[in-house]
PDB file of C-alpha atoms and ligand atoms in Angstrom:
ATOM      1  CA  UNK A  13       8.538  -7.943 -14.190  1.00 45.00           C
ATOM      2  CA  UNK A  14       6.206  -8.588 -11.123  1.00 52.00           C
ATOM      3  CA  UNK A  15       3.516 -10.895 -11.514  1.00 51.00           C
ATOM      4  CA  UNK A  16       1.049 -12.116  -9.237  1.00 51.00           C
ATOM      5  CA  UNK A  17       1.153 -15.840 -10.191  1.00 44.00           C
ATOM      6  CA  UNK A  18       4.904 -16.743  -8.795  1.00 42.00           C
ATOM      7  CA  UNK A  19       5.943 -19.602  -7.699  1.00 39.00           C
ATOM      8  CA  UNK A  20       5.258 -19.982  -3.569  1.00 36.00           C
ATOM      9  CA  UNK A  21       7.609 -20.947  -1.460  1.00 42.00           C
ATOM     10  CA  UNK A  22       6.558 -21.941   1.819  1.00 43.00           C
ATOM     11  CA  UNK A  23       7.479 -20.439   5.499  1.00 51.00           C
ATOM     12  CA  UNK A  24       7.501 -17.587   7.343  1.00 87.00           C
ATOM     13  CA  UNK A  25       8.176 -14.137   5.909  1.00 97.00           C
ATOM     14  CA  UNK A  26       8.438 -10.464   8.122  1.00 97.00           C
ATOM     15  CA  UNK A  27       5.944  -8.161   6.334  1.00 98.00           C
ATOM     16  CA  UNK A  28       6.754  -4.753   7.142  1.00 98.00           C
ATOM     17  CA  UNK A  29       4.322  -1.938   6.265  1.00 98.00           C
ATOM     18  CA  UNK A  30       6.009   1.462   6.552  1.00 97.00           C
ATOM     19  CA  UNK A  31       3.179   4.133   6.561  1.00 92.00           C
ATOM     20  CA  UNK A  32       3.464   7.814   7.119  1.00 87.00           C
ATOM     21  CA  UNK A  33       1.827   7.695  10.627  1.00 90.00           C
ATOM     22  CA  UNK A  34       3.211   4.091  11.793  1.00 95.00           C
ATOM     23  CA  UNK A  35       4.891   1.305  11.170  1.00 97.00           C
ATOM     24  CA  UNK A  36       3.222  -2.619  11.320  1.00 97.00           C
ATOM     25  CA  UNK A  37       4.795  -5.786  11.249  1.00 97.00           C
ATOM     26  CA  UNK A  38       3.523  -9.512  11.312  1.00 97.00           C
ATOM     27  CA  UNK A  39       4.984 -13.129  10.350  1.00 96.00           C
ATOM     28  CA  UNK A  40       2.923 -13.962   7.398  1.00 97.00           C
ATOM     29  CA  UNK A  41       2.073 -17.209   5.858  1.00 95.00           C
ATOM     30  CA  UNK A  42       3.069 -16.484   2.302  1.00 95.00           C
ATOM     31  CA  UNK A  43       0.631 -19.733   0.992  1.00 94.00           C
ATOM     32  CA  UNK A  44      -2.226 -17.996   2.118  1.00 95.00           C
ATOM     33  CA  UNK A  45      -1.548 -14.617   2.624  1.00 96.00           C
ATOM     34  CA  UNK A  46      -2.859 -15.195   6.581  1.00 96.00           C
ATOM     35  CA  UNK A  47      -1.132 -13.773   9.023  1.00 96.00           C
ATOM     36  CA  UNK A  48       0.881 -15.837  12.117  1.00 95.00           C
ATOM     37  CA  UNK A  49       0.599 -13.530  14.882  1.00 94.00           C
ATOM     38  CA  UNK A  50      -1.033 -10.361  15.863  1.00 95.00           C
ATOM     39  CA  UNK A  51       0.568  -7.418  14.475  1.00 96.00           C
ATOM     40  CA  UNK A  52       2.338  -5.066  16.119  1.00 96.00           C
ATOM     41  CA  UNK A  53       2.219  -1.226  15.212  1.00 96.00           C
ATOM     42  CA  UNK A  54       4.539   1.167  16.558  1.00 97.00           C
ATOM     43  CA  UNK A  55       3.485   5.295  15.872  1.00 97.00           C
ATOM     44  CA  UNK A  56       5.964   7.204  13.901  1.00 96.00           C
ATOM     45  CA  UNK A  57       5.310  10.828  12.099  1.00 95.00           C
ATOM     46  CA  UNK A  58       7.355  12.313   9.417  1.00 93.00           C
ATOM     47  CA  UNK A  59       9.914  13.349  11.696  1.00 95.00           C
ATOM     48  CA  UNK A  60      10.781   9.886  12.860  1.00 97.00           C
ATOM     49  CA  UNK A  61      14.182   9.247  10.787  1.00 98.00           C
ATOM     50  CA  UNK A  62      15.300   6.136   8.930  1.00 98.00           C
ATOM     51  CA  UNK A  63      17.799   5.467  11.779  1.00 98.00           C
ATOM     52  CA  UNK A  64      15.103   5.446  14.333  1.00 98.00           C
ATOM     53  CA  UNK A  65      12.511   2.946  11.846  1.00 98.00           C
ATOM     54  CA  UNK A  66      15.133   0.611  11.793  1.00 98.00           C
ATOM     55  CA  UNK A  67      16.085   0.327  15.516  1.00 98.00           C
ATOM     56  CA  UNK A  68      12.146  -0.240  15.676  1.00 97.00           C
ATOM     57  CA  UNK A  69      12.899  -3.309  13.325  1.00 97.00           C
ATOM     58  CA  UNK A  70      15.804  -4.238  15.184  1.00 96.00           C
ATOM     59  CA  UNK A  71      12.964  -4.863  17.701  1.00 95.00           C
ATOM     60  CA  UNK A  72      10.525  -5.876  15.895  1.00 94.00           C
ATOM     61  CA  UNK A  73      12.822  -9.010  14.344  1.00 93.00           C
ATOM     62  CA  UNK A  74      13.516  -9.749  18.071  1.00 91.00           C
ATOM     63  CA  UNK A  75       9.933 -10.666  18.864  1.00 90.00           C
ATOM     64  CA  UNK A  76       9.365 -12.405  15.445  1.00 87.00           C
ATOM     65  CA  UNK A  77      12.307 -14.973  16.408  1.00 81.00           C
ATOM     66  CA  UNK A  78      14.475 -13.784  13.362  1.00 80.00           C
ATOM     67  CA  UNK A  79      12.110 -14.603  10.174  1.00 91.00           C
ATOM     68  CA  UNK A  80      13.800 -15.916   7.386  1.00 91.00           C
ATOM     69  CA  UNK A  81      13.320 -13.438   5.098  1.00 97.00           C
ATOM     70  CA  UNK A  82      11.739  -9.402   5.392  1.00 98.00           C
ATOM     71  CA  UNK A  83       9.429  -7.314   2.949  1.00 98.00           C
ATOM     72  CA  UNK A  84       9.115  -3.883   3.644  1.00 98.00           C
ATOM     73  CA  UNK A  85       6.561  -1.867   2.010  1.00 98.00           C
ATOM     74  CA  UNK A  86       7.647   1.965   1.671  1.00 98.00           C
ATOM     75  CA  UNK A  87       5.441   5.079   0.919  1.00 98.00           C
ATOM     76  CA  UNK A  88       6.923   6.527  -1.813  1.00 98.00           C
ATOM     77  CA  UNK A  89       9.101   5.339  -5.094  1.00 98.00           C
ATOM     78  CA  UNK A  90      11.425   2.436  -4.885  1.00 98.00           C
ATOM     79  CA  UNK A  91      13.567   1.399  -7.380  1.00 98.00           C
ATOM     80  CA  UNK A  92      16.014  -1.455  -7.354  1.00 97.00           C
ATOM     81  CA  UNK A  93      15.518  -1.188  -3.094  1.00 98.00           C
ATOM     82  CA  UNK A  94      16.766   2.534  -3.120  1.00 98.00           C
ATOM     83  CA  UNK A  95      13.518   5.367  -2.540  1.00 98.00           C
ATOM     84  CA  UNK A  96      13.058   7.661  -4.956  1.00 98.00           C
ATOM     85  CA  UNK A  97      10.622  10.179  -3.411  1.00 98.00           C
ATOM     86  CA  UNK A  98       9.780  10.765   0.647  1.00 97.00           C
ATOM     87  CA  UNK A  99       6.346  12.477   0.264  1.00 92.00           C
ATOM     88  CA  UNK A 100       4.568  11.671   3.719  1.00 92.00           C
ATOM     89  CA  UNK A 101       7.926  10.897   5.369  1.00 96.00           C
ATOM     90  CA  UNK A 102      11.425  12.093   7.054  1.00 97.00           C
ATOM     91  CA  UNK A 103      13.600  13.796   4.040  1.00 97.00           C
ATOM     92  CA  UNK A 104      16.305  11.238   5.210  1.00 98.00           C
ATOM     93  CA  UNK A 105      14.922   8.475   3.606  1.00 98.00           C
ATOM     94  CA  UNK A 106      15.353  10.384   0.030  1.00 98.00           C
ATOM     95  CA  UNK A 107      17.721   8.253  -2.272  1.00 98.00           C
ATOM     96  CA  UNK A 108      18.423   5.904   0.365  1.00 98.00           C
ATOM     97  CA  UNK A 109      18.944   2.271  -0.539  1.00 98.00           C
ATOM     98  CA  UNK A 110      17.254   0.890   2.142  1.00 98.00           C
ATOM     99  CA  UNK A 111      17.690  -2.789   1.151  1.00 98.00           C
ATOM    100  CA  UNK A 112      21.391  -2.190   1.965  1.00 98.00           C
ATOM    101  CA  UNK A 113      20.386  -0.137   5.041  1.00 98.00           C
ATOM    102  CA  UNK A 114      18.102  -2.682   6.422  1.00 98.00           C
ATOM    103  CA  UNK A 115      19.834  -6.072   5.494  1.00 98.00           C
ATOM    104  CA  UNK A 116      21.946  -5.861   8.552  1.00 97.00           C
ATOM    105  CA  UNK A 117      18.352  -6.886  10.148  1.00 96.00           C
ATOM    106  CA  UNK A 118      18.252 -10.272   8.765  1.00 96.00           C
ATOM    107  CA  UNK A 119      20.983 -12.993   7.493  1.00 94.00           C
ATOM    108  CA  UNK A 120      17.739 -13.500   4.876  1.00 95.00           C
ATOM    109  CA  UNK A 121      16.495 -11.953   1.711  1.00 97.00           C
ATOM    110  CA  UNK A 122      15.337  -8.338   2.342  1.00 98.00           C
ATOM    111  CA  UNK A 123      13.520  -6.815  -0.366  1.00 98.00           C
ATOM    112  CA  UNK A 124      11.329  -3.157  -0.296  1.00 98.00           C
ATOM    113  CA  UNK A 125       8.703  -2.291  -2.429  1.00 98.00           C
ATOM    114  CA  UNK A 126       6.305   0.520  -2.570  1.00 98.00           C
ATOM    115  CA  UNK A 127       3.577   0.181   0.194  1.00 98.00           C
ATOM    116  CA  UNK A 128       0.607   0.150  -1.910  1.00 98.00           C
ATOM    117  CA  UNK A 129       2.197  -1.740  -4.569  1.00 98.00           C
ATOM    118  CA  UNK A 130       2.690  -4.509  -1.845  1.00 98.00           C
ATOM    119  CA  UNK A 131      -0.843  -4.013  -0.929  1.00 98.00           C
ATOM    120  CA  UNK A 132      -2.073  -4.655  -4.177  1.00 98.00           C
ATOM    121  CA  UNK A 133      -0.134  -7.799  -4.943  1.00 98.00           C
ATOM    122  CA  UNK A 134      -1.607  -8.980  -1.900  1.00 98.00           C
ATOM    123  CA  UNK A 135      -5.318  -8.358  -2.984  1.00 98.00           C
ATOM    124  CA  UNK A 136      -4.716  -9.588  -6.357  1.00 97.00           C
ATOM    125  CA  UNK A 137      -3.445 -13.059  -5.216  1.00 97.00           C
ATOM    126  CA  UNK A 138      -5.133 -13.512  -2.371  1.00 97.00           C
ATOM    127  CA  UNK A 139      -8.306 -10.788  -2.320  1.00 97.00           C
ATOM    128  CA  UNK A 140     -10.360  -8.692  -3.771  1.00 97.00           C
ATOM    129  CA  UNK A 141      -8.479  -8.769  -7.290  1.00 97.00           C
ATOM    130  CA  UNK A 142      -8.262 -12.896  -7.038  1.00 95.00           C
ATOM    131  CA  UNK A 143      -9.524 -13.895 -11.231  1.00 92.00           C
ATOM    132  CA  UNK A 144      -9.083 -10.565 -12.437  1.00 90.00           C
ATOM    133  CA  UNK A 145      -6.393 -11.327 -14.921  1.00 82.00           C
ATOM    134  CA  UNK A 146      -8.610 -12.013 -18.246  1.00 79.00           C
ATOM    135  CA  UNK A 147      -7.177 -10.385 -21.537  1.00 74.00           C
ATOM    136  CA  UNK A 148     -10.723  -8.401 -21.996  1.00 76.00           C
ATOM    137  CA  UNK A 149     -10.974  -7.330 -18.430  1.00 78.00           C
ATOM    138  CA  UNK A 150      -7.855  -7.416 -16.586  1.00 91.00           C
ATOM    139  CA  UNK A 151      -7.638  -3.897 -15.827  1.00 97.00           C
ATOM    140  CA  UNK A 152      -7.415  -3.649 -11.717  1.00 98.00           C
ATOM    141  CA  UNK A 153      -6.717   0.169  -9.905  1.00 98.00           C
ATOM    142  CA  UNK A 154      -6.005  -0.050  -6.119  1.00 98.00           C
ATOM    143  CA  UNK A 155      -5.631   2.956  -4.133  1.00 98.00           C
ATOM    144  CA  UNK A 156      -5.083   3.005  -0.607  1.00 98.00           C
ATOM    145  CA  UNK A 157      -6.870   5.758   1.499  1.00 97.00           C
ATOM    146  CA  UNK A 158      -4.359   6.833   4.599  1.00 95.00           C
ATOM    147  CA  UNK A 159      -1.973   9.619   5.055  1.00 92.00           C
ATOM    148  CA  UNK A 160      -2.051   9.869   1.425  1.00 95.00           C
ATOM    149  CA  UNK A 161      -3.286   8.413  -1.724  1.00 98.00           C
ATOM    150  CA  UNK A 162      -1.299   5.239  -2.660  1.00 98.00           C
ATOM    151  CA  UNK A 163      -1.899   3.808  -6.099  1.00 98.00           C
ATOM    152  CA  UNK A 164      -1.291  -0.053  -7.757  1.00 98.00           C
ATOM    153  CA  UNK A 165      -2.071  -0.949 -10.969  1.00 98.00           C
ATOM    154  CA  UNK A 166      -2.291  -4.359 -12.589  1.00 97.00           C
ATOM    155  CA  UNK A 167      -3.450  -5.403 -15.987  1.00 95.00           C
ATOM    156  CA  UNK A 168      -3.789  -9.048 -16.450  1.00 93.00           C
ATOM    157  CA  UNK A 169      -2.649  -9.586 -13.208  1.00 94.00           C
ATOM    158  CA  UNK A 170       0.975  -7.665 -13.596  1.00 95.00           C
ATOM    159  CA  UNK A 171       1.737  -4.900 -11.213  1.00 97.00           C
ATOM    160  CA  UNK A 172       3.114  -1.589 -13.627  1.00 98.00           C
ATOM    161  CA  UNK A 173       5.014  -0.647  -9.959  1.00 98.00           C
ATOM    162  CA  UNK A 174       5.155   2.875  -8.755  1.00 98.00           C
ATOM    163  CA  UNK A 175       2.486   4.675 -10.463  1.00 98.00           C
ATOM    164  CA  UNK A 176       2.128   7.418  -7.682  1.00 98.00           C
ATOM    165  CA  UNK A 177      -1.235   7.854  -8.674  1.00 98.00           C
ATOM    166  CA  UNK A 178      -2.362   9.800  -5.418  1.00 98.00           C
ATOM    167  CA  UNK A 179       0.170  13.109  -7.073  1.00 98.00           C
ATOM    168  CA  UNK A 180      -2.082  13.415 -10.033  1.00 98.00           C
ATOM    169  CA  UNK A 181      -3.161  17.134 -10.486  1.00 98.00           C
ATOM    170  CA  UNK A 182      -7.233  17.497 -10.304  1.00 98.00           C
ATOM    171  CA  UNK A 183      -8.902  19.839 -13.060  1.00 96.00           C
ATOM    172  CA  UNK A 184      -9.370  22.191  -9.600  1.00 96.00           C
ATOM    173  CA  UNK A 185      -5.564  22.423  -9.339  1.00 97.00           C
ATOM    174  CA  UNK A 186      -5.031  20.224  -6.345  1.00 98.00           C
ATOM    175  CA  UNK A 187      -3.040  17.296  -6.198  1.00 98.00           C
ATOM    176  CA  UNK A 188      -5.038  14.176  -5.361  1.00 98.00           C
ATOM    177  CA  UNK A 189      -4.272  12.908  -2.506  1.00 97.00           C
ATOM    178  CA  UNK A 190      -4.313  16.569  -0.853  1.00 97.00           C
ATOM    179  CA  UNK A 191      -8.018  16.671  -1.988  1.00 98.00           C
ATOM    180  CA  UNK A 192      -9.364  13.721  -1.160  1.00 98.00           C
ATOM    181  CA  UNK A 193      -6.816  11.457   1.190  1.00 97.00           C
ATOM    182  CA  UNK A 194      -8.733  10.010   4.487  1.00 97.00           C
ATOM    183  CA  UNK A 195      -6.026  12.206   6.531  1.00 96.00           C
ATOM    184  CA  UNK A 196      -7.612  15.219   4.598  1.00 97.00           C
ATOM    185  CA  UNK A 197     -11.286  14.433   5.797  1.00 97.00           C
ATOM    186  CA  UNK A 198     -10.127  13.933   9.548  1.00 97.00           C
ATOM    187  CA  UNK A 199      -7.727  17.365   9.536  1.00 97.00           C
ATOM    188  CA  UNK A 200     -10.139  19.469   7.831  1.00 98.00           C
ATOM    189  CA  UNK A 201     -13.317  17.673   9.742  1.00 98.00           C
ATOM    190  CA  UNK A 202     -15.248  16.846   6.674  1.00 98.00           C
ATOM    191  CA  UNK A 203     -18.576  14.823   6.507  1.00 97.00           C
ATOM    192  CA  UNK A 204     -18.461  11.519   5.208  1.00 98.00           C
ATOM    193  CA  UNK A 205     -21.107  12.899   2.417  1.00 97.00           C
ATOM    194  CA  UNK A 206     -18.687  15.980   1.555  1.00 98.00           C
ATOM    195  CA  UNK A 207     -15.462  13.737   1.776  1.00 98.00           C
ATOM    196  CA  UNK A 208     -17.058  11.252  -0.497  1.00 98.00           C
ATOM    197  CA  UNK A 209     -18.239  14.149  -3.090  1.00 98.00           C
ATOM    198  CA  UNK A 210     -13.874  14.535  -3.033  1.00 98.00           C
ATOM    199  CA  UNK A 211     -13.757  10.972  -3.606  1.00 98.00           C
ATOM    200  CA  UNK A 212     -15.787  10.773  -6.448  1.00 98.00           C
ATOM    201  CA  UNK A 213     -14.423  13.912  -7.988  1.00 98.00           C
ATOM    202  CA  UNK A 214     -10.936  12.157  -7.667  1.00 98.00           C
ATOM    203  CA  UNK A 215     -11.963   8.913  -9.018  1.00 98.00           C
ATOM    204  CA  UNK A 216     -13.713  10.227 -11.715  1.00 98.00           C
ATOM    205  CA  UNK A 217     -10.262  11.731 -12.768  1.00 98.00           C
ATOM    206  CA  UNK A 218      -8.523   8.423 -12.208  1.00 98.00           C
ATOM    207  CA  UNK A 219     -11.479   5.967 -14.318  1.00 98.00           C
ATOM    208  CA  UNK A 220     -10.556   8.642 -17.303  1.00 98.00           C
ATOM    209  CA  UNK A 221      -6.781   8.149 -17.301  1.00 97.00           C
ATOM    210  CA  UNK A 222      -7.007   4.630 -17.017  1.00 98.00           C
ATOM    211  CA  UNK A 223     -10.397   2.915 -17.550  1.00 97.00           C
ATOM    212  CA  UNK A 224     -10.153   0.292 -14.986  1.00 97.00           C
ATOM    213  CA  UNK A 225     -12.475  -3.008 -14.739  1.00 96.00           C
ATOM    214  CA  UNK A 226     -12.410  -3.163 -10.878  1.00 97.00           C
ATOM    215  CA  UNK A 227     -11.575  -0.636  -8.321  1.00 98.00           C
ATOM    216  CA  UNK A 228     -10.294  -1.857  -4.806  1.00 98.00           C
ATOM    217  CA  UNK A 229      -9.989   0.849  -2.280  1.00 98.00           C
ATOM    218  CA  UNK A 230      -7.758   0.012   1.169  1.00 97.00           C
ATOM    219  CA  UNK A 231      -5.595   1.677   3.793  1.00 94.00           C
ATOM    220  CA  UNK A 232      -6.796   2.905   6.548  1.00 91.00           C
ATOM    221  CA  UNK A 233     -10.400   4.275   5.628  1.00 95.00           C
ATOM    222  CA  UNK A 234     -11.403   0.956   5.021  1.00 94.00           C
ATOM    223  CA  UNK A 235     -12.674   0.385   8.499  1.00 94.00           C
ATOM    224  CA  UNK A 236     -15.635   2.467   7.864  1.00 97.00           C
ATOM    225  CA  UNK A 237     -15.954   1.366   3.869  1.00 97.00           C
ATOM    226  CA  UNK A 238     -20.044   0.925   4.842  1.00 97.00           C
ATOM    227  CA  UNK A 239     -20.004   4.901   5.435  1.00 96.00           C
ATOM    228  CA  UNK A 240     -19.585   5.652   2.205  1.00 97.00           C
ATOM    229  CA  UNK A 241     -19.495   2.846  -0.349  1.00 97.00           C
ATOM    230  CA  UNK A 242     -23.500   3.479  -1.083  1.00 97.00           C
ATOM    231  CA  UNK A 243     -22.448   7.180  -2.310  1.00 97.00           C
ATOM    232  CA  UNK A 244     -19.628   6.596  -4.510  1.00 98.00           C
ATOM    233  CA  UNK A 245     -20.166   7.193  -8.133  1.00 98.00           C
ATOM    234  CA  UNK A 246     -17.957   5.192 -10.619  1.00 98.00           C
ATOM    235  CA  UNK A 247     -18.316   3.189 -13.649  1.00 98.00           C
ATOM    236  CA  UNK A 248     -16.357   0.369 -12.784  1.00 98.00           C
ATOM    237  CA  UNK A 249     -16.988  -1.906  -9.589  1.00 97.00           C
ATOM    238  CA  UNK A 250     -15.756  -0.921  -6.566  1.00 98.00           C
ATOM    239  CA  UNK A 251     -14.811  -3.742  -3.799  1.00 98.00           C
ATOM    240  CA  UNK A 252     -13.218  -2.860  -0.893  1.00 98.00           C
ATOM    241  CA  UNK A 253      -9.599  -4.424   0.132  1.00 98.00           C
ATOM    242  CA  UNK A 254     -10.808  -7.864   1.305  1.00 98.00           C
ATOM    243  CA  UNK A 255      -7.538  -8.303   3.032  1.00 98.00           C
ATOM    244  CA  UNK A 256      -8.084  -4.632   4.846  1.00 95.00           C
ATOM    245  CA  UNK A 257      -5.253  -2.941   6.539  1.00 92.00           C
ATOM    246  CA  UNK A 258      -3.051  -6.005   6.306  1.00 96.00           C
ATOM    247  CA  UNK A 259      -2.740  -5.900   2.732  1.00 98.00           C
ATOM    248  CA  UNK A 260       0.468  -3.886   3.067  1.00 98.00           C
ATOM    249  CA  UNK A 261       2.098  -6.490   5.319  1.00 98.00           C
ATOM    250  CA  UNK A 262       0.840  -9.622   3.235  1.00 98.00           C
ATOM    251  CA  UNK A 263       2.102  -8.211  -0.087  1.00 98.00           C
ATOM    252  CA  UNK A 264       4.854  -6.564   1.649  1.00 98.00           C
ATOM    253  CA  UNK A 265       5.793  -9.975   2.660  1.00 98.00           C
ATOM    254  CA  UNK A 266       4.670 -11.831  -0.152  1.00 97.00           C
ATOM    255  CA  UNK A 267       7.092  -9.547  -2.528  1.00 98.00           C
ATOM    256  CA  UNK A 268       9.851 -10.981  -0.303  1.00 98.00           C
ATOM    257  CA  UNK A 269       9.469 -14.587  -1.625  1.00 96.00           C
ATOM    258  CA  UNK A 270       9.486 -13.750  -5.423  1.00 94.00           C
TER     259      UNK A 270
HETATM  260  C1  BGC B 314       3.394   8.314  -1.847  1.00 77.98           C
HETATM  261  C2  BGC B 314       3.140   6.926  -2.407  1.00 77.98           C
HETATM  262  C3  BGC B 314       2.499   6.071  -1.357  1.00 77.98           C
HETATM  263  C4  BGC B 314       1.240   6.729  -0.824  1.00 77.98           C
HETATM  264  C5  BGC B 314       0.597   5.929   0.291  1.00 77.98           C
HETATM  265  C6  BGC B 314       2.082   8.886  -1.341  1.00 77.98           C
HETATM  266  O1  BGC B 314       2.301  10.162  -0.803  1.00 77.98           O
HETATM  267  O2  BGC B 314       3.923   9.174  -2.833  1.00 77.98           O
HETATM  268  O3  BGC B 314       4.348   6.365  -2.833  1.00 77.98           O
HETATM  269  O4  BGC B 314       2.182   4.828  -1.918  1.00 77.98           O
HETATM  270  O5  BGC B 314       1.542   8.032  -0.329  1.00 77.98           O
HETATM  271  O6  BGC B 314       1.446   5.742   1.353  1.00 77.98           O
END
């Protein structure tokens, strides 16, 4: 089981953030989820193939000064390192074990975990979720906002991992994250008010499945979190990732040292 209150061992960790239009990377201090350098993104689309990620690594590891251990965080299902599901990605990645296919990057510990799960063990130790682990109110929903709709939930501070929240069917017969996904409002030029009306719609349908205390939101729409924070409409509190867009890499990372 992955908690949020494991032991930390100190030094520097590659956190990897595999999303469906790029890929980021920083060193990352795992004893206070800070990052040690700037970090660097390099575009991909869904066409990019897992061969062609991982020569970007290969790179990538090169400028880091080989790290001493990697976390990649993937966007879809991983169990036991292998992807289960390749929703906003190349088909090649489908039932890949991509600990084994990425190992050859480091002589360390490489270990993969689903992108938004990373992000949310990130924001739970060291963000927005910090103290939200009490038996009465421990109930903690991230979803990340990108290419899709990434989903991590906790419940006195332990991640239940791949939850896939984002594929949950709306009463309107759309999946969520093809409702109401930030890609969605920039393809099909939405306000911010009629985007947000999506939002609320969506979380509405997640607060009734699972009643959360706190709501973080990150990914990539958090960058403009003041455009529409003062029109969303939920019961529980709604904080923003404190962590941002590096939540992925932190946790990513972070995952890598448990
Ligand atoms: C995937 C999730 C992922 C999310 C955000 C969804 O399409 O199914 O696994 O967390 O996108 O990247």
């Amino acid at each position: 089981m992955i908690t949020e209150n494991q032991p930390n061992p100190a030094g520097e960790i590659l956190g990897v953030d595999i999303g469906g239009s790029g890929i980021k990377a920083a060193p990352v201090d795992i004893r206070n989820g800070t990052l040690k350098a700037e970090p660097r993104y390099i575009k991909i689309t869904a066409e990019t193939s897992p061969k062609e990620v991982k020569k970007h690594l290969e790179d990538i590891v090169q400028q880091f000064n080989q790290p001493k251990a990697i976390g990649v965080g993937y966007p879809g299902v991983v169990k036991n390192g292998t992807a289960l599901s390749a929703a906003n990605v190349s088909s090649g990645w489908l039932n890949l074990d991509i600990e084994k296919f990425l190992q050859p990057l480091t002589e360390g510990k490489l270990r993969v975990i689903n992108d938004a799960d990373a992000a949310g063990l990130a924001e739970m130790r060291f963000g927005s979720g910090r103290g939200h682990n009490r038996p009465d109110g421990g109930t903690v929903l991230l979803l990340t906002l990108g290419t899709g709709i990434g989903s991590a939930f906790f419940h006195q501070g332990r991640l239940f991992p791949n939850t896939e929240f984002g594929h949950v069917y709306l009463d309107n017969g759309l999946e969520g994250e093809s409702f109401a996904a930030a890609s969605v409002r920039v393809k099909q030029n939405l306000s911010w008010e009629s985007w947000c009306e999506r939002l609320n719609y969506y979380l509405k349908e997640m607060e009734k499945l699972t009643s959360p205390d706190l709501i973080i939101i990150g990914g990539g729409i958090i960058e403009n979190f003041d455009k529409f924070k003062s029109r969303l409409k939920t019961v529980a509190p709604v904080k923003p990732a404190q962590l941002g867009n590096d939540a992925g890499i932190i946790g990513a990372a972070l995952y890598a040292s448990m």
